[in-house]
Coordinates of C-alpha atoms and ligand atoms in Angstrom, one line a residue:
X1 CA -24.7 -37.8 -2.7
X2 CA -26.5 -41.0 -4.4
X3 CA -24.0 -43.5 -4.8
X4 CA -24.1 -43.5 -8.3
X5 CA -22.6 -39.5 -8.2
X6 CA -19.7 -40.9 -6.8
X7 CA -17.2 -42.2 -8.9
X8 CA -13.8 -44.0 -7.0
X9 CA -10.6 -45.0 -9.5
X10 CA -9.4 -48.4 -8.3
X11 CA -5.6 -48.6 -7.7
X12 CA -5.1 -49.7 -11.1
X13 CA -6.8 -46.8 -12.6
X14 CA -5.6 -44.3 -10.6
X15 CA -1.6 -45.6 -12.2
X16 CA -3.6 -45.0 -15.6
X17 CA -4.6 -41.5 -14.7
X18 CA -1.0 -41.2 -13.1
X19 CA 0.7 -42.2 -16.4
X20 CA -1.1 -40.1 -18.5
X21 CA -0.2 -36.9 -16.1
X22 CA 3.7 -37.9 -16.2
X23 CA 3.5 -37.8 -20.0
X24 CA 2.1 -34.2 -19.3
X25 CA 4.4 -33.1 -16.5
X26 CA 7.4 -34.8 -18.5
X27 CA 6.7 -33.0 -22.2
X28 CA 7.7 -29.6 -23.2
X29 CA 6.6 -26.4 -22.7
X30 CA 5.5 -28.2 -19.1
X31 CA 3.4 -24.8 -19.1
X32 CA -0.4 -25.0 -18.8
X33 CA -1.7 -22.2 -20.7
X34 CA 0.8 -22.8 -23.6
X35 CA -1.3 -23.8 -26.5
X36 CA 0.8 -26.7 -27.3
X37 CA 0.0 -28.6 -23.9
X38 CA -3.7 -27.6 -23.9
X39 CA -3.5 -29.9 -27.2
X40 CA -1.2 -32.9 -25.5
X41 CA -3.6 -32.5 -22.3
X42 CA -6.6 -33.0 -24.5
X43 CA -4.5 -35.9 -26.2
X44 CA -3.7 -37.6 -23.6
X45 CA -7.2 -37.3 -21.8
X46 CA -8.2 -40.1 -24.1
X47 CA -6.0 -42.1 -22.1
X48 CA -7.6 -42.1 -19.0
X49 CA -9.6 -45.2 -17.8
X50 CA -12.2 -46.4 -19.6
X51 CA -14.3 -47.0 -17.0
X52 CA -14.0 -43.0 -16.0
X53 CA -14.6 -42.2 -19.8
X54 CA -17.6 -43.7 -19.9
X55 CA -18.9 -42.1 -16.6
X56 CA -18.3 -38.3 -17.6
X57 CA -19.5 -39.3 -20.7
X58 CA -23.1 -40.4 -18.9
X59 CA -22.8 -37.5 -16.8
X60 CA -22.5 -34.9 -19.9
X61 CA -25.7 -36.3 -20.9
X62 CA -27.3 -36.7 -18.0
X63 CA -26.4 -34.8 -14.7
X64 CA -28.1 -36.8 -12.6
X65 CA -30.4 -35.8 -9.3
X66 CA -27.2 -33.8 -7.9
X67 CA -26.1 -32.3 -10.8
X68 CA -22.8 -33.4 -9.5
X69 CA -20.4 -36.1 -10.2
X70 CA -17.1 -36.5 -7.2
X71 CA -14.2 -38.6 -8.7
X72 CA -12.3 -39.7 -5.9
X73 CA -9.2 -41.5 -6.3
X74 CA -7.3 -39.5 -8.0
X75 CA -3.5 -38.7 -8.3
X76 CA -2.2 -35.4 -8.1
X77 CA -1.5 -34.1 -4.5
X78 CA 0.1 -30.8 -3.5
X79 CA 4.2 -31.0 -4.2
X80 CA 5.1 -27.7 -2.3
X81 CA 3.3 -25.4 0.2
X82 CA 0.1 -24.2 -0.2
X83 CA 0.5 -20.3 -1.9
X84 CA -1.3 -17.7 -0.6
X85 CA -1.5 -14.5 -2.5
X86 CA -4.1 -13.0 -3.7
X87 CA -6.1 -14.4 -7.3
X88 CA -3.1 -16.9 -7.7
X89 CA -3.0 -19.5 -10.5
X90 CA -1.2 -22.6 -11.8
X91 CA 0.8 -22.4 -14.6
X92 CA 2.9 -25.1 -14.5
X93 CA 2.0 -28.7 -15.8
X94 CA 1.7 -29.9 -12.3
X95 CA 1.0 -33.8 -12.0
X96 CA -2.7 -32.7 -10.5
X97 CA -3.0 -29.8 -13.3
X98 CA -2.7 -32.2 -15.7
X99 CA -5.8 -34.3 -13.9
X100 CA -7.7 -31.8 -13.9
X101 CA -7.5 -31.0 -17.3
X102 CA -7.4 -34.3 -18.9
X103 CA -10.7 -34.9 -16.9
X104 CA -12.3 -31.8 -18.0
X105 CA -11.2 -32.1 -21.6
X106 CA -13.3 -35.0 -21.5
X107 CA -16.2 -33.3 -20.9
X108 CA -15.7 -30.8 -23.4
X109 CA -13.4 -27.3 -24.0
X110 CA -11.6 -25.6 -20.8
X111 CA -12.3 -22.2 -20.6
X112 CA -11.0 -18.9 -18.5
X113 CA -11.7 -15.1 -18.6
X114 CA -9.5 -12.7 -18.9
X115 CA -10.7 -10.4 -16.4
X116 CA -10.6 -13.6 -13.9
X117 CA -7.4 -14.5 -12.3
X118 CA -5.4 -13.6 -15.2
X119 CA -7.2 -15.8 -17.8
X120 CA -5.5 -19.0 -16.5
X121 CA -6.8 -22.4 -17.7
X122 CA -6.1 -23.8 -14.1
X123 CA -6.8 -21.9 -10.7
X124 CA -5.8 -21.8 -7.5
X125 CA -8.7 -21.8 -4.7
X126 CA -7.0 -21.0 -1.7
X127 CA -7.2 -19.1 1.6
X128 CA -5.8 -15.5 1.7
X129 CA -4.8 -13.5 4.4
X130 CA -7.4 -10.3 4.9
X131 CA -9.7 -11.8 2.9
X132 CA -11.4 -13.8 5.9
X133 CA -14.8 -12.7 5.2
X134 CA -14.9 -11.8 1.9
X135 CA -17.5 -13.7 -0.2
X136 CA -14.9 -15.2 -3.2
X137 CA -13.0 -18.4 -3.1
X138 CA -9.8 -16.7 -1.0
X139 CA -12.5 -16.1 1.8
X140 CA -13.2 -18.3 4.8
X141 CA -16.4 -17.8 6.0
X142 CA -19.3 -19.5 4.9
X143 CA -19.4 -18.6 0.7
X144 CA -23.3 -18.3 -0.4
X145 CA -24.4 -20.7 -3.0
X146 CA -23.9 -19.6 -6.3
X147 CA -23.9 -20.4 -9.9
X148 CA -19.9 -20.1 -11.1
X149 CA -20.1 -16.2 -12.8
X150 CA -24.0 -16.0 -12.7
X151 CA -23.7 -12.6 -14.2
X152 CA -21.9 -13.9 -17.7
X153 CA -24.1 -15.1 -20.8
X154 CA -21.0 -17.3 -21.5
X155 CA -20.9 -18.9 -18.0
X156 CA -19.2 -21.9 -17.6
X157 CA -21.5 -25.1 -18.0
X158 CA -19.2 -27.1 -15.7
X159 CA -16.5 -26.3 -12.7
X160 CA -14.3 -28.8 -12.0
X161 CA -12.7 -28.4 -8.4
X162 CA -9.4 -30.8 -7.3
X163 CA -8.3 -31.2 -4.2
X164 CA -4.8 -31.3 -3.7
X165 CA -4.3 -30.5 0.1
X166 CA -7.3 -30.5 3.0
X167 CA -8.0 -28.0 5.6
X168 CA -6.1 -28.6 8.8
X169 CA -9.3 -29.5 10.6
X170 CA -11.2 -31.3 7.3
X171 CA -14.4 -29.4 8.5
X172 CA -13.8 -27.4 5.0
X173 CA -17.1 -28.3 2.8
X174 CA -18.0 -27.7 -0.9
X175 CA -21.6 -27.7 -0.9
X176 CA -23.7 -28.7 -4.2
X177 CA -27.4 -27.8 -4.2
X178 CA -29.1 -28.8 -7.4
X179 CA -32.2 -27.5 -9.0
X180 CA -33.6 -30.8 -10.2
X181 CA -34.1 -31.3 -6.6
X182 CA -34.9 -27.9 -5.0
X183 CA -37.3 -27.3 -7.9
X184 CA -40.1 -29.2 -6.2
X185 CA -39.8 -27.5 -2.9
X186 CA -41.0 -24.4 -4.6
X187 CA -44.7 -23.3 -5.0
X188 CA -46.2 -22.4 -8.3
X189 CA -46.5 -18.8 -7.9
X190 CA -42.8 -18.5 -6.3
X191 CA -41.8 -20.4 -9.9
X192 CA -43.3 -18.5 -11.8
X193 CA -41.9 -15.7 -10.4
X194 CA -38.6 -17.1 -10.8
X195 CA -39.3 -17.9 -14.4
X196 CA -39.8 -13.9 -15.5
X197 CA -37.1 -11.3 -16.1
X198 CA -37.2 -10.1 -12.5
X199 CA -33.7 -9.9 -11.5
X200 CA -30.3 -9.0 -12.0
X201 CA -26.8 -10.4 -11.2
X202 CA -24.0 -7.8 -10.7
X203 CA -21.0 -8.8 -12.1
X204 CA -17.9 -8.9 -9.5
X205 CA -16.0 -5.3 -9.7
X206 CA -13.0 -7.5 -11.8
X207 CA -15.0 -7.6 -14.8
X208 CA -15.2 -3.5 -14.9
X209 CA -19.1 -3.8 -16.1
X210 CA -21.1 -1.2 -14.5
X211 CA -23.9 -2.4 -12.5
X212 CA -26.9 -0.4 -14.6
X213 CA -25.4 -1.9 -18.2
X214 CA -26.5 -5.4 -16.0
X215 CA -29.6 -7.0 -17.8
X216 CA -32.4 -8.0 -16.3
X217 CA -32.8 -12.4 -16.1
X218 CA -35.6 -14.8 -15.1
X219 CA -33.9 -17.2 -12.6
X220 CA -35.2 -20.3 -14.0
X221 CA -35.5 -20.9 -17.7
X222 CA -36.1 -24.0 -19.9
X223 CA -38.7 -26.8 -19.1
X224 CA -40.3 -25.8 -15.6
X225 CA -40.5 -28.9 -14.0
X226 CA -36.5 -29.4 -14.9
X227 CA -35.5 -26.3 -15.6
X228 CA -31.3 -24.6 -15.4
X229 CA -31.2 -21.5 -12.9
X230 CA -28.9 -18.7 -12.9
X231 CA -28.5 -17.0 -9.3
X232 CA -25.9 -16.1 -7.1
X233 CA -27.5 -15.3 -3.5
X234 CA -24.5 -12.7 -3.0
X235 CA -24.9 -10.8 -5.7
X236 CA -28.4 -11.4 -7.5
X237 CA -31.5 -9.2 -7.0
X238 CA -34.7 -9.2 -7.2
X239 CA -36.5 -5.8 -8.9
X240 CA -39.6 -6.0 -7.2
X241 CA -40.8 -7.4 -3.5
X242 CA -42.2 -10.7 -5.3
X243 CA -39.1 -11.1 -7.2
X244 CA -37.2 -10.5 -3.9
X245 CA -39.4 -13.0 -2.1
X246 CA -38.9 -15.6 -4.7
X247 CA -35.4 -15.5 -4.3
X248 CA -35.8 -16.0 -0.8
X249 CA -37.8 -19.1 -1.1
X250 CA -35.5 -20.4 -3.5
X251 CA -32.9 -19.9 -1.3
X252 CA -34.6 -22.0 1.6
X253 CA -35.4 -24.9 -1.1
X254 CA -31.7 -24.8 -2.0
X255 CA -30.5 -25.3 1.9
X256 CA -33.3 -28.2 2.1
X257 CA -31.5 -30.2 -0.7
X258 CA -27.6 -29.1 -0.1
X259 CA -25.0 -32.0 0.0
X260 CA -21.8 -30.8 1.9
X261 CA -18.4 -32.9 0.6
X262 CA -15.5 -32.3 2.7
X263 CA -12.8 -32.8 -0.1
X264 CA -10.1 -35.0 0.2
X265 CA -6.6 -35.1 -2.1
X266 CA -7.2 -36.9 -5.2
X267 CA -11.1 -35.8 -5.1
X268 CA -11.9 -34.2 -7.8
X269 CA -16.1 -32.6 -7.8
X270 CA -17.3 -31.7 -11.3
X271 CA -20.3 -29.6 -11.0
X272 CA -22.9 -29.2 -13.8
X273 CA -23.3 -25.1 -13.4
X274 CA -26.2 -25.4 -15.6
X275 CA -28.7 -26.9 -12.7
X276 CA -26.4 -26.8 -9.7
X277 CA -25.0 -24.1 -7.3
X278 CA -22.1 -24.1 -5.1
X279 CA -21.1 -23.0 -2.2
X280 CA -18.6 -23.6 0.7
X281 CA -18.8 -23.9 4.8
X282 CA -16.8 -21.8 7.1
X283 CA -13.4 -23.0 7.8
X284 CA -10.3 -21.7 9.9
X285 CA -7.0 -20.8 7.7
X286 CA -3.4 -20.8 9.4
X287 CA -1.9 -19.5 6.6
X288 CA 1.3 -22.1 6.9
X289 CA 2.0 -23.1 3.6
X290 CA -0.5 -26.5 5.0
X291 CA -4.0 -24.5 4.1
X292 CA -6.9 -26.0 2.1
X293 CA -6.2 -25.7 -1.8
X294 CA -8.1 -26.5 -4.6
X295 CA -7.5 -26.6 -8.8
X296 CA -10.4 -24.9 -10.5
X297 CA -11.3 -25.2 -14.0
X298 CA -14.1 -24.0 -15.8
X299 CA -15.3 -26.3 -19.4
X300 CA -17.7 -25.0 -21.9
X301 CA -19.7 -27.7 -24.2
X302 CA -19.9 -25.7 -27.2
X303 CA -16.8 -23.8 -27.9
X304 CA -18.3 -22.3 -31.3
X305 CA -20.7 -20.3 -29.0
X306 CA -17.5 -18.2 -27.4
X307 CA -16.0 -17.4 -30.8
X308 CA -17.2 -13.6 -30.3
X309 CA -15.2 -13.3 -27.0
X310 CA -12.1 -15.0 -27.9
X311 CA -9.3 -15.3 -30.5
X312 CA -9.7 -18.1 -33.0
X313 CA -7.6 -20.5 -31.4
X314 CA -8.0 -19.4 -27.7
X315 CA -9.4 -20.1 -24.2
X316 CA -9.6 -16.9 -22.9
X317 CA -12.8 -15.6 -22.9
X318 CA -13.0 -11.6 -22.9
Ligands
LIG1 O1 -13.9 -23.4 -1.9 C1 -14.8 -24.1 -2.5 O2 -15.0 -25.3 -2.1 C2 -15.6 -23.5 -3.6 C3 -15.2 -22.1 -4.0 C4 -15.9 -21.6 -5.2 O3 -17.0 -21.3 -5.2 C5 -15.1 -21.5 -6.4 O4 -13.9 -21.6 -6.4 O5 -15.8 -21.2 -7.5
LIG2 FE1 -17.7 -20.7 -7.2

């Protein structure tokens, strides 16, 4: 990552950000997708540092050559043992719940789906048992770069991923790829390709959409030279054997600019889903209550835009 993509709290600001989460762990209903302390989160996210303020806000407008901004430095390590069931959430105002979502409510309205780990504001990514090799966050093999819900006209615009606890070995790796980079790998043709309504992303069997209702995308849209993408190499296809090739290509310009961050407590990676995939590298699970574990949240810029998928006053995208 450039150095300016990296963002590290000095010991002073990381009591700031500390202070702010004990006012949220401390207050009533303590519960994270209570409406109540979605509103004192986003309250008290005007709290944080300065310093960090400023820096999401830069980043919202610009997301930079790796579409990626890791905060480091942050409070809010794992209290208790790593869970490990399967599509498991956090719903209470845990000190790093409260980090994560005071960071993200900076950058603009925290979002969830309902058909998605029960339509919590704050997720668990962890390793689950019999799930090894399955390409979701509760796998452990290598997980193919992807754009967060690909499939979704509503996708989220950014993912926020916290790191409470590290693997056992720290091998673990979020990789970021970002298409401001990868873009000028690609030939003209394989672009251009890219840039029609070749392809379709399946939505994962949780969202109950059949595969034929999915409609056909271009991969990249928007300027060409600096242009947002929409894949998912697990589950997007190309109609046609140029379309397929594309994706191919694109696939091999994504690997040439990929930027692996093995994630430490208190790191905390916002990823701009518009431009940038994600992925992550193989790692070995032990399933001891000491496993890798991550807080996930997904923010939308423009809340208005949702309004047809969600209650008034909701988060919870349908
Ligand atoms: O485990 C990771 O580092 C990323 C997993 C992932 O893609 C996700 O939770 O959306
Ligand atoms: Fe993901």
């Amino acid at each position: 990552m450039d150095e300016n993509a990296v963002f590290t709290l000095t010991a002073e600001e990381r009591a700031q950000a500390r202070a702010g989460a004990d006012r949220l762990t401390g207050t009533p209903p303590r519960k994270v997708d209570e409406p109540a302390w979605v509103d004192e989160c986003r309250i008290a996210s005007t709290t944080l540092p300065q310093r960090l303020r400023a820096r999401l806000a830069e980043f919202r407008r610009d997301p930079g050559p790796n579409g990626a901004l890791l905060v480091r430095n942050l409070p809010g390590a794992a209290e208790r043992p790593t869970p490990n069931e399967a599509g498991s959430v956090e719903r209470d105002a845990t000190p790093g719940a409260a980090v994560i979502g005071m960071v993200s409510m900076q950058l603009g309205e925290v979002i969830a789906y309902r058909n998605e780990k029960s339509g919590a504001l704050v997720q668990n990514v962890v390793p689950v048992p019999g799930r090894e090799t399955q390409q979701s966050n509760a796998g452990s093999t290598r997980l193919e770069m992807h754009v967060e819900n690909a499939f979704h006209p509503r996708r989220p615009d950014y993912v926020g991923l916290l790191c409470v606890r590290a693997d056992h070995e720290r091998v673990a790796g979020l990789q970021v790829g970002c298409i401001r980079r990868a873009v000028h790998e690609l030939p003209e043709d394989v672009r251009a390709v890219l840039a029609e309504p070749r392809f379709t992303t399946q939505a994962p069997p949780s969202f109950g959409r059949p595969d034929d209702a999915a409609p056909a995308h271009a991969v990249l849209t928007g300027e060409p030279t600096d242009p947002d993408v929409q894949v998912d190499f697990h589950a997007t296809h190309g109609h046609d054997a140029d379309a397929k090739n594309a994706l191919e290509v694109l696939r091999d310009a994504v690997e040439t600019v990929v930027e692996t961050l093995v994630l430490l407590p208190g790191d905390l990676a916002l990823v701009d889903n518009r431009v940038t995939l994600h992925g992550r590298t193989l790692f070995t699970p032990r399933y001891d209550g000491n496993d890798r574990w991550l807080y996930r949240t997904f923010v939308h810029l423009d809340h208005r835009r949702s309004r047809p998928l969600r209650d008034l006053h909701g988060h919870v995208l349908a």
